[in-house]
Amino acid sequence: MLTDKTIGLVLSGGGVRGMAHIGLIKAMKEHGVEAQMVAGTSIGALVGALYANNNTVDEMLTFFKETPIFQYSFFTINKPGFIDTERYAAIFKEYFPHNAFESLKKPLFIAATDLLSGKETMFHSGQLIKPLLASAALPPVFSPVDIDGILYADGGIMNNFPKEYLEERTGFIIGSNVSITVPMQKKDLRNSIQLTGRVTSLMIHASNDEKLHECDLFIEPKELDKIGVLDKKGIENAFLIGYDHGSRALEKIMTKPASS
């Protein structure tokens, strides 16, 4: 039985589309499936932290609905990036008052990118808020986060789906990928910004597609492609898409006859 195994949950980056992760978590709860540990990148790290903190689905959605993406007072001219990522620390402190991985109810592993060495870093102990902010600090919108003199940015630069963090620690892995790549028209590649976005998306997809399909159960809702990465209007829709895909995936695997 699925519930007899140590379950790991892996959550990708992908901006607002990451609300689909919360939809999957709701479906898991309804099916009596609970992950014992979580790994995530960027928005996946944030959702993973809330899940590991035992926040309810409603509390998770409220966090993202009420946390501003673009706030005038957060804009900076003194740091690389348009928005000072560390200004969000006070908001995060309301949800994580002890500011420590050890205060969470489940082990959490999150990926961030060390911009100075050009290497991936996995955080799983000590202070919590700065690594969370760093993992979600998407360049060039959000400034890198200084942790012990090192500048860290979005974990998705190096590892958008950190499944390997849980491979030796769990017996069953559930994955949720919201960095969607679908075919597009030539007319949609008209400028440098669109070209850069497309190339980045393809690079991320290529590096994570194999890992996703190695999961024991995964969702990758193609409908999320219609939702902008930073478009908060898509929060509810992304959540419902994740819930629908999660429910169907769980129904399928839980009604599957046990192998002899």
mmCIF file of N, CA and C in Angstrom, residues 59-123:
data_model
loop_
_atom_site.group_PDB
_atom_site.id
_atom_site.type_symbol
_atom_site.label_atom_id
_atom_site.label_comp_id
_atom_site.label_asym_id
_atom_site.label_seq_id
_atom_site.Cartn_x
_atom_site.Cartn_y
_atom_site.Cartn_z
ATOM 1 N N GLU A 59 -4.516 28.283 4.299
ATOM 2 C CA GLU A 59 -3.449 29.171 4.764
ATOM 3 C C GLU A 59 -2.367 29.343 3.700
ATOM 4 N N MET A 60 -2.067 28.273 2.976
ATOM 5 C CA MET A 60 -1.085 28.360 1.896
ATOM 6 C C MET A 60 -1.555 29.322 0.807
ATOM 7 N N LEU A 61 -2.787 29.174 0.388
ATOM 8 C CA LEU A 61 -3.333 30.049 -0.651
ATOM 9 C C LEU A 61 -3.368 31.496 -0.180
ATOM 10 N N THR A 62 -3.747 31.708 1.073
ATOM 11 C CA THR A 62 -3.786 33.064 1.627
ATOM 12 C C THR A 62 -2.407 33.700 1.608
ATOM 13 N N PHE A 63 -1.376 32.918 1.954
ATOM 14 C CA PHE A 63 0.000 33.416 1.942
ATOM 15 C C PHE A 63 0.349 34.000 0.577
ATOM 16 N N PHE A 64 0.054 33.274 -0.485
ATOM 17 C CA PHE A 64 0.429 33.736 -1.820
ATOM 18 C C PHE A 64 -0.497 34.830 -2.346
ATOM 19 N N LYS A 65 -1.747 34.798 -1.940
ATOM 20 C CA LYS A 65 -2.665 35.846 -2.376
ATOM 21 C C LYS A 65 -2.338 37.184 -1.721
ATOM 22 N N GLU A 66 -1.886 37.146 -0.460
ATOM 23 C CA GLU A 66 -1.656 38.379 0.288
ATOM 24 C C GLU A 66 -0.225 38.897 0.197
ATOM 25 N N THR A 67 0.716 38.057 -0.241
ATOM 26 C CA THR A 67 2.102 38.504 -0.379
ATOM 27 C C THR A 67 2.270 39.192 -1.723
ATOM 28 N N PRO A 68 2.619 40.480 -1.743
ATOM 29 C CA PRO A 68 2.741 41.197 -3.017
ATOM 30 C C PRO A 68 3.952 40.727 -3.810
ATOM 31 N N ILE A 69 3.780 40.590 -5.118
ATOM 32 C CA ILE A 69 4.930 40.281 -5.980
ATOM 33 C C ILE A 69 5.663 41.575 -6.306
ATOM 34 N N PHE A 70 4.898 42.551 -6.753
ATOM 35 C CA PHE A 70 5.485 43.850 -7.074
ATOM 36 C C PHE A 70 4.942 44.898 -6.100
ATOM 37 N N GLN A 71 5.779 45.378 -5.234
ATOM 38 C CA GLN A 71 5.389 46.420 -4.292
ATOM 39 C C GLN A 71 6.379 47.568 -4.423
ATOM 40 N N TYR A 72 5.843 48.757 -4.636
ATOM 41 C CA TYR A 72 6.686 49.916 -4.945
ATOM 42 C C TYR A 72 7.784 50.120 -3.914
ATOM 43 N N SER A 73 7.445 49.964 -2.656
ATOM 44 C CA SER A 73 8.438 50.219 -1.600
ATOM 45 C C SER A 73 9.546 49.171 -1.570
ATOM 46 N N PHE A 74 9.353 48.059 -2.276
ATOM 47 C CA PHE A 74 10.363 46.996 -2.303
ATOM 48 C C PHE A 74 11.351 47.168 -3.466
ATOM 49 N N PHE A 75 11.084 48.088 -4.376
ATOM 50 C CA PHE A 75 11.988 48.297 -5.507
ATOM 51 C C PHE A 75 13.320 48.850 -5.003
ATOM 52 N N THR A 76 14.405 48.471 -5.675
ATOM 53 C CA THR A 76 15.735 48.871 -5.227
ATOM 54 C C THR A 76 16.595 49.358 -6.386
ATOM 55 N N ILE A 77 17.497 50.291 -6.081
ATOM 56 C CA ILE A 77 18.492 50.721 -7.064
ATOM 57 C C ILE A 77 19.904 50.406 -6.562
ATOM 58 N N ASN A 78 19.967 49.849 -5.356
ATOM 59 C CA ASN A 78 21.264 49.576 -4.740
ATOM 60 C C ASN A 78 21.706 48.119 -4.856
ATOM 61 N N LYS A 79 20.837 47.272 -5.393
ATOM 62 C CA LYS A 79 21.156 45.860 -5.542
ATOM 63 C C LYS A 79 20.862 45.411 -6.970
ATOM 64 N N PRO A 80 21.535 44.350 -7.434
ATOM 65 C CA PRO A 80 21.180 43.795 -8.742
ATOM 66 C C PRO A 80 19.783 43.201 -8.672
ATOM 67 N N GLY A 81 18.939 43.535 -9.643
ATOM 68 C CA GLY A 81 17.542 43.127 -9.599
ATOM 69 C C GLY A 81 16.648 44.323 -9.362
ATOM 70 N N PHE A 82 15.382 44.200 -9.738
ATOM 71 C CA PHE A 82 14.441 45.311 -9.599
ATOM 72 C C PHE A 82 13.850 45.396 -8.193
ATOM 73 N N ILE A 83 13.697 44.245 -7.548
ATOM 74 C CA ILE A 83 13.032 44.189 -6.245
ATOM 75 C C ILE A 83 13.982 43.607 -5.213
ATOM 76 N N ASP A 84 14.028 44.238 -4.034
ATOM 77 C CA ASP A 84 14.887 43.786 -2.951
ATOM 78 C C ASP A 84 14.236 42.576 -2.280
ATOM 79 N N THR A 85 14.720 41.399 -2.596
ATOM 80 C CA THR A 85 14.123 40.156 -2.110
ATOM 81 C C THR A 85 14.064 40.101 -0.589
ATOM 82 N N GLU A 86 15.071 40.627 0.070
ATOM 83 C CA GLU A 86 15.135 40.507 1.524
ATOM 84 C C GLU A 86 14.072 41.343 2.240
ATOM 85 N N ARG A 87 13.393 42.231 1.511
ATOM 86 C CA ARG A 87 12.307 43.000 2.119
ATOM 87 C C ARG A 87 11.104 42.105 2.457
ATOM 88 N N TYR A 88 11.082 40.899 1.898
ATOM 89 C CA TYR A 88 9.984 39.972 2.161
ATOM 90 C C TYR A 88 10.168 39.211 3.473
ATOM 91 N N ALA A 89 11.325 39.354 4.097
ATOM 92 C CA ALA A 89 11.634 38.574 5.300
ATOM 93 C C ALA A 89 10.589 38.763 6.402
ATOM 94 N N ALA A 90 10.122 40.003 6.589
ATOM 95 C CA ALA A 90 9.148 40.276 7.656
ATOM 96 C C ALA A 90 7.831 39.534 7.411
ATOM 97 N N ILE A 91 7.425 39.431 6.147
ATOM 98 C CA ILE A 91 6.192 38.717 5.811
ATOM 99 C C ILE A 91 6.364 37.234 6.125
ATOM 100 N N PHE A 92 7.527 36.691 5.760
ATOM 101 C CA PHE A 92 7.786 35.275 5.986
ATOM 102 C C PHE A 92 7.857 34.965 7.489
ATOM 103 N N LYS A 93 8.338 35.926 8.262
ATOM 104 C CA LYS A 93 8.503 35.708 9.708
ATOM 105 C C LYS A 93 7.149 35.457 10.376
ATOM 106 N N GLU A 94 6.072 35.994 9.807
ATOM 107 C CA GLU A 94 4.745 35.772 10.375
ATOM 108 C C GLU A 94 4.351 34.295 10.291
ATOM 109 N N TYR A 95 4.801 33.626 9.234
ATOM 110 C CA TYR A 95 4.463 32.220 9.041
ATOM 111 C C TYR A 95 5.508 31.290 9.658
ATOM 112 N N PHE A 96 6.753 31.769 9.718
ATOM 113 C CA PHE A 96 7.847 30.952 10.252
ATOM 114 C C PHE A 96 8.554 31.730 11.366
ATOM 115 N N PRO A 97 7.874 31.933 12.493
ATOM 116 C CA PRO A 97 8.410 32.792 13.553
ATOM 117 C C PRO A 97 9.731 32.299 14.155
ATOM 118 N N HIS A 98 9.980 30.992 14.106
ATOM 119 C CA HIS A 98 11.214 30.458 14.692
ATOM 120 C C HIS A 98 12.382 30.485 13.695
ATOM 121 N N ASN A 99 12.066 30.728 12.427
ATOM 122 C CA ASN A 99 13.089 30.915 11.382
ATOM 123 C C ASN A 99 14.153 29.819 11.411
ATOM 124 N N ALA A 100 13.698 28.567 11.439
ATOM 125 C CA ALA A 100 14.650 27.456 11.471
ATOM 126 C C ALA A 100 14.043 26.224 10.797
ATOM 127 N N PHE A 101 14.854 25.531 10.021
ATOM 128 C CA PHE A 101 14.401 24.280 9.414
ATOM 129 C C PHE A 101 13.947 23.311 10.499
ATOM 130 N N GLU A 102 14.655 23.336 11.620
ATOM 131 C CA GLU A 102 14.366 22.399 12.698
ATOM 132 C C GLU A 102 13.001 22.625 13.342
ATOM 133 N N SER A 103 12.394 23.797 13.123
ATOM 134 C CA SER A 103 11.083 24.075 13.703
ATOM 135 C C SER A 103 9.943 23.503 12.858
ATOM 136 N N LEU A 104 10.256 23.064 11.636
ATOM 137 C CA LEU A 104 9.239 22.494 10.758
ATOM 138 C C LEU A 104 8.852 21.100 11.235
ATOM 139 N N LYS A 105 7.670 20.659 10.831
ATOM 140 C CA LYS A 105 7.170 19.354 11.260
ATOM 141 C C LYS A 105 7.659 18.223 10.370
ATOM 142 N N LYS A 106 8.232 18.547 9.217
ATOM 143 C CA LYS A 106 8.784 17.555 8.297
ATOM 144 C C LYS A 106 10.143 18.038 7.817
ATOM 145 N N PRO A 107 11.061 17.133 7.499
ATOM 146 C CA PRO A 107 12.328 17.543 6.895
ATOM 147 C C PRO A 107 12.080 18.234 5.544
ATOM 148 N N LEU A 108 12.800 19.329 5.307
ATOM 149 C CA LEU A 108 12.656 20.101 4.082
ATOM 150 C C LEU A 108 14.033 20.322 3.472
ATOM 151 N N PHE A 109 14.133 20.099 2.160
ATOM 152 C CA PHE A 109 15.376 20.299 1.427
ATOM 153 C C PHE A 109 15.091 21.241 0.272
ATOM 154 N N ILE A 110 15.825 22.343 0.193
ATOM 155 C CA ILE A 110 15.557 23.304 -0.872
ATOM 156 C C ILE A 110 16.834 23.655 -1.635
ATOM 157 N N ALA A 111 16.666 23.942 -2.907
ATOM 158 C CA ALA A 111 17.790 24.248 -3.787
ATOM 159 C C ALA A 111 17.902 25.745 -4.015
ATOM 160 N N ALA A 112 19.128 26.243 -4.005
ATOM 161 C CA ALA A 112 19.421 27.629 -4.369
ATOM 162 C C ALA A 112 20.713 27.619 -5.182
ATOM 163 N N THR A 113 20.964 28.713 -5.885
ATOM 164 C CA THR A 113 22.147 28.798 -6.733
ATOM 165 C C THR A 113 23.160 29.767 -6.150
ATOM 166 N N ASP A 114 24.367 29.281 -5.901
ATOM 167 C CA ASP A 114 25.480 30.111 -5.457
ATOM 168 C C ASP A 114 26.006 30.837 -6.688
ATOM 169 N N LEU A 115 25.709 32.136 -6.782
ATOM 170 C CA LEU A 115 26.092 32.899 -7.974
ATOM 171 C C LEU A 115 27.602 33.117 -8.066
ATOM 172 N N LEU A 116 28.299 33.041 -6.948
ATOM 173 C CA LEU A 116 29.737 33.307 -6.958
ATOM 174 C C LEU A 116 30.524 32.101 -7.453
ATOM 175 N N SER A 117 30.171 30.912 -6.992
ATOM 176 C CA SER A 117 30.876 29.703 -7.427
ATOM 177 C C SER A 117 30.233 29.067 -8.652
ATOM 178 N N GLY A 118 28.978 29.459 -8.923
ATOM 179 C CA GLY A 118 28.259 28.861 -10.047
ATOM 180 C C GLY A 118 27.798 27.448 -9.763
ATOM 181 N N LYS A 119 27.579 27.141 -8.466
ATOM 182 C CA LYS A 119 27.177 25.796 -8.097
ATOM 183 C C LYS A 119 25.846 25.805 -7.347
ATOM 184 N N GLU A 120 25.209 24.655 -7.364
ATOM 185 C CA GLU A 120 23.958 24.467 -6.626
ATOM 186 C C GLU A 120 24.252 24.225 -5.151
ATOM 187 N N THR A 121 23.394 24.783 -4.291
ATOM 188 C CA THR A 121 23.514 24.550 -2.855
ATOM 189 C C THR A 121 22.199 24.008 -2.327
ATOM 190 N N MET A 122 22.286 22.984 -1.488
ATOM 191 C CA MET A 122 21.095 22.429 -0.861
ATOM 192 C C MET A 122 21.054 22.864 0.601
ATOM 193 N N PHE A 123 19.956 23.514 0.987
ATOM 194 C CA PHE A 123 19.762 23.945 2.374
ATOM 195 C C PHE A 123 18.769 23.009 3.057
#
